[in-house]
């Protein structure tokens, strides 16, 4: 047997007793099992010009995987096993991937964990359920003094909403129901006042800056006036001198 070229062996076979034809053969081996692919070599006077071109297409036709050359060839049997294993693996992934989360059942009287207020801003605001309403009412009972005095120190609609992880608007709704629509919702009620104060401050700052500008302009004007007056004085003196000289 000759040295394999690019994984393709060449050997000479004698005519077999059962009528097998003798001659030159090529052979490639499966990289996983003992299967071989054999092909009778064409006759050349010299070495074959393209060994791979002669053997690999034939092997491929016979169902072999020769995509990565004869050294990494795979027989049809091993290809089948590999394909099966792959399909099984994929099926397993398909099964394990989508596991729908079961909806939690609600027993009567059970406190339902409330969903965070921030979940899904694009969606329509969730409507309040009865459990949430009771929870908010109880919390307000702890931290809200009365309609006149409003919240106890440090508490606001916002803080209650955050402590219960419910939308702030739910807290406002419950507060208005329990303590009246004019009841104070906490520091956020001062937002309009704060905005007005900010606007007034901004206007005051603007006026101060304008005043400074006027002051600077006045200083420039005063300097110019001084220079003109000095010039007038000099001219008066010169005129007086001339009058004296002429007169
Ligand atoms: Zn094989």
Coordinates of C-alpha atoms and ligand atoms in Angstrom, one line a residue:
X1 CA 0.0 0.0 0.0
X2 CA 1.2 3.5 -0.9
X3 CA 1.3 6.4 1.5
X4 CA -2.1 8.0 1.8
X5 CA -2.4 11.4 -0.1
X6 CA -4.6 13.9 1.7
X7 CA -6.2 11.0 3.6
X8 CA -6.8 8.9 0.5
X9 CA -5.2 5.5 0.4
X10 CA -4.3 3.7 -2.8
X11 CA -3.8 0.1 -3.0
X12 CA -3.6 -2.7 -5.5
X13 CA -5.9 -5.6 -5.3
X14 CA -5.4 -9.0 -7.0
X15 CA -8.4 -10.5 -8.8
X16 CA -10.4 -12.3 -6.1
X17 CA -11.4 -15.9 -6.4
X18 CA -15.1 -14.9 -6.4
X19 CA -14.6 -12.9 -9.6
X20 CA -13.7 -9.6 -8.0
X21 CA -11.8 -7.5 -10.4
X22 CA -8.2 -6.6 -9.4
X23 CA -6.4 -3.4 -10.1
X24 CA -5.7 -0.1 -8.4
X25 CA -8.2 1.2 -5.8
X26 CA -8.6 4.2 -3.6
X27 CA -9.9 4.0 -0.1
X28 CA -11.0 6.5 2.4
X29 CA -11.9 5.7 6.0
X30 CA -14.7 7.0 8.3
X31 CA -13.1 9.0 11.1
X32 CA -15.6 7.5 13.6
X33 CA -15.8 3.8 12.7
X34 CA -14.2 1.2 10.7
X35 CA -16.2 1.8 7.5
X36 CA -14.3 2.3 4.3
X37 CA -15.2 3.7 0.9
X38 CA -13.5 2.1 -2.0
X39 CA -13.3 3.1 -5.6
X40 CA -11.5 1.7 -8.5
X41 CA -8.8 4.0 -9.7
X42 CA -8.8 5.4 -13.2
X43 CA -5.8 4.5 -15.3
X44 CA -3.1 7.1 -15.6
X45 CA 0.3 6.8 -17.1
X46 CA 1.7 9.1 -14.3
X47 CA 0.3 10.0 -10.9
X48 CA -3.3 11.1 -11.0
X49 CA -3.7 14.9 -11.5
X50 CA -6.4 15.4 -8.9
X51 CA -6.9 12.7 -6.4
X52 CA -9.5 14.5 -4.3
X53 CA -11.4 15.5 -7.4
X54 CA -11.6 11.9 -8.5
X55 CA -12.5 10.3 -5.2
X56 CA -14.4 12.7 -3.1
X57 CA -17.4 13.4 -5.4
X58 CA -17.9 9.6 -5.7
X59 CA -17.8 9.2 -1.9
X60 CA -20.3 12.1 -1.6
X61 CA -22.6 10.4 -4.0
X62 CA -22.4 7.3 -1.9
X63 CA -23.7 9.3 1.1
X64 CA -20.3 10.1 2.8
X65 CA -19.6 13.4 4.4
X66 CA -16.4 14.6 2.7
X67 CA -16.9 18.4 3.2
X68 CA -13.7 18.6 5.2
X69 CA -11.6 16.3 3.0
X70 CA -10.9 12.6 3.2
X71 CA -9.1 12.8 6.5
X72 CA -12.2 13.9 8.2
X73 CA -14.6 11.8 6.2
X74 CA -17.7 10.3 7.8
X75 CA -19.6 7.3 6.6
X76 CA -23.4 7.4 6.0
X77 CA -24.1 5.3 9.1
X78 CA -22.2 7.7 11.4
X79 CA -23.9 10.7 9.7
X80 CA -27.3 9.2 10.5
X81 CA -26.4 8.7 14.2
X82 CA -25.0 12.2 14.5
X83 CA -28.1 13.7 12.9
X84 CA -30.3 11.7 15.3
X85 CA -28.3 12.9 18.3
X86 CA -28.6 16.5 17.1
X87 CA -32.3 16.2 16.6
X88 CA -32.7 14.8 20.1
X89 CA -30.7 17.6 21.6
X90 CA -32.7 20.3 19.8
X91 CA -36.0 18.6 20.9
X92 CA -34.8 18.8 24.5
X93 CA -34.1 22.5 24.1
X94 CA -37.5 23.0 22.6
X95 CA -39.1 21.3 25.6
X96 CA -37.1 23.0 28.3
X97 CA -37.4 26.5 26.8
X98 CA -40.9 27.8 27.0
X99 CA -42.2 27.1 30.5
X100 CA -45.3 29.2 31.0
X101 CA -45.5 30.5 34.5
X102 CA -48.6 29.3 36.2
X103 CA -51.0 31.9 37.4
X104 CA -51.1 32.1 41.2
X105 CA -54.4 31.1 42.5
X106 CA -56.0 33.5 45.0
X107 CA -57.6 32.1 48.1
X108 CA -60.4 34.2 49.6
X109 CA -59.0 36.5 52.3
X110 CA -55.4 36.0 51.1
X111 CA -53.2 39.0 50.7
X112 CA -52.1 39.2 47.1
X113 CA -48.5 40.4 46.5
X114 CA -49.0 43.6 44.5
X115 CA -47.2 44.2 41.2
X116 CA -44.6 47.0 41.0
X117 CA -46.1 50.2 39.8
X118 CA -43.4 50.6 37.2
X119 CA -44.2 47.4 35.3
X120 CA -45.0 48.2 31.7
X121 CA -45.3 52.0 31.3
X122 CA -46.6 51.5 27.7
X123 CA -49.5 49.4 28.9
X124 CA -52.7 50.9 30.1
X125 CA -52.6 51.7 33.8
X126 CA -53.7 48.7 35.8
X127 CA -57.0 49.1 37.6
X128 CA -57.0 48.8 41.3
X129 CA -58.3 45.6 42.9
X130 CA -60.0 45.3 46.2
X131 CA -57.0 43.9 48.0
X132 CA -54.9 46.8 47.0
X133 CA -57.6 49.3 48.0
X134 CA -57.8 47.8 51.5
X135 CA -54.0 47.7 51.8
X136 CA -53.7 51.4 50.9
X137 CA -56.6 52.3 53.2
X138 CA -54.8 50.5 56.1
X139 CA -51.5 52.2 55.4
X140 CA -53.2 55.6 55.2
X141 CA -54.8 54.9 58.6
X142 CA -51.2 54.6 60.0
X143 CA -49.6 57.6 58.4
X144 CA -52.4 60.1 57.5
X145 CA -53.5 62.4 60.3
X146 CA -56.7 63.9 59.0
X147 CA -58.0 65.9 56.1
X148 CA -56.9 69.2 57.6
X149 CA -53.4 68.3 58.7
X150 CA -52.8 65.8 55.9
X151 CA -49.9 63.3 56.1
X152 CA -47.7 62.7 59.2
X153 CA -44.2 64.0 58.9
X154 CA -42.2 62.5 56.0
X155 CA -45.2 60.8 54.4
X156 CA -46.7 61.6 51.0
X157 CA -48.8 59.8 48.4
X158 CA -45.6 59.0 46.6
X159 CA -44.0 57.4 49.7
X160 CA -47.0 55.3 50.4
X161 CA -47.1 54.1 46.8
X162 CA -43.5 53.2 46.9
X163 CA -43.8 51.4 50.3
X164 CA -46.7 49.3 49.0
X165 CA -45.3 49.1 45.4
X166 CA -48.6 50.3 43.9
X167 CA -49.2 53.1 41.4
X168 CA -49.2 56.6 43.1
X169 CA -52.6 57.3 41.5
X170 CA -54.2 54.4 43.4
X171 CA -53.0 56.0 46.7
X172 CA -54.5 59.4 45.5
X173 CA -57.8 57.6 44.7
X174 CA -58.1 55.9 48.1
X175 CA -57.0 59.1 50.0
X176 CA -59.7 61.2 48.1
X177 CA -62.3 58.5 48.9
X178 CA -61.5 58.2 52.6
X179 CA -60.4 61.8 53.5
X180 CA -62.2 63.8 50.8
X181 CA -61.1 65.2 47.4
X182 CA -59.6 68.3 48.9
X183 CA -57.3 66.3 51.3
X184 CA -53.6 67.0 50.9
X185 CA -51.5 64.4 49.2
X186 CA -48.3 65.6 50.7
X187 CA -45.3 67.5 49.4
X188 CA -46.3 67.1 45.8
X189 CA -49.2 69.4 46.5
X190 CA -46.7 72.2 46.8
X191 CA -45.4 71.6 43.3
X192 CA -47.4 74.6 41.8
X193 CA -46.2 76.9 44.5
X194 CA -42.6 75.8 44.0
X195 CA -42.9 76.3 40.3
X196 CA -44.2 79.8 40.9
X197 CA -41.4 80.6 43.3
X198 CA -38.9 79.4 40.8
X199 CA -40.4 81.6 38.1
X200 CA -40.3 84.7 40.5
X201 CA -36.7 84.0 41.4
X202 CA -35.7 83.6 37.8
X203 CA -37.4 87.0 37.0
X204 CA -35.6 88.7 39.9
X205 CA -32.3 87.3 38.7
X206 CA -33.0 88.7 35.3
X207 CA -33.8 92.1 36.7
X208 CA -30.6 92.2 38.7
X209 CA -28.6 91.4 35.6
X210 CA -30.4 94.1 33.6
X211 CA -29.7 96.6 36.4
X212 CA -26.0 95.8 36.4
X213 CA -25.9 96.3 32.6
X214 CA -27.6 99.8 33.1
X215 CA -25.1 100.6 35.8
X216 CA -22.2 99.8 33.5
X217 CA -23.8 101.9 30.7
X218 CA -24.2 104.8 33.1
X219 CA -20.5 104.6 34.0
X220 CA -19.5 104.7 30.4
X221 CA -21.8 107.7 29.8
X222 CA -20.5 109.5 32.8
X223 CA -16.9 109.1 31.6
X224 CA -17.8 110.4 28.1
X225 CA -19.6 113.3 29.6
X226 CA -16.6 114.2 31.7
X227 CA -14.3 114.1 28.7
X228 CA -16.7 116.4 26.7
X229 CA -16.9 118.8 29.7
X230 CA -13.1 119.0 29.9
X231 CA -12.9 119.7 26.2
X232 CA -15.5 122.5 26.6
X233 CA -13.5 124.0 29.5
X234 CA -10.3 124.0 27.4
X235 CA -12.1 125.6 24.5
X236 CA -13.6 128.3 26.8
X237 CA -10.1 129.1 28.1
X238 CA -8.6 129.3 24.6
X239 CA -11.5 131.5 23.5
X240 CA -10.9 133.8 26.4
X241 CA -7.2 134.0 25.6
X242 CA -7.9 134.8 22.0
X243 CA -10.4 137.5 23.0
X244 CA -7.8 139.0 25.3
X245 CA -5.2 138.9 22.5
X246 CA -7.5 140.4 19.9
X247 CA -9.3 142.9 22.2
Ligands
LIG1 ZN1 -18.6 5.6 10.3

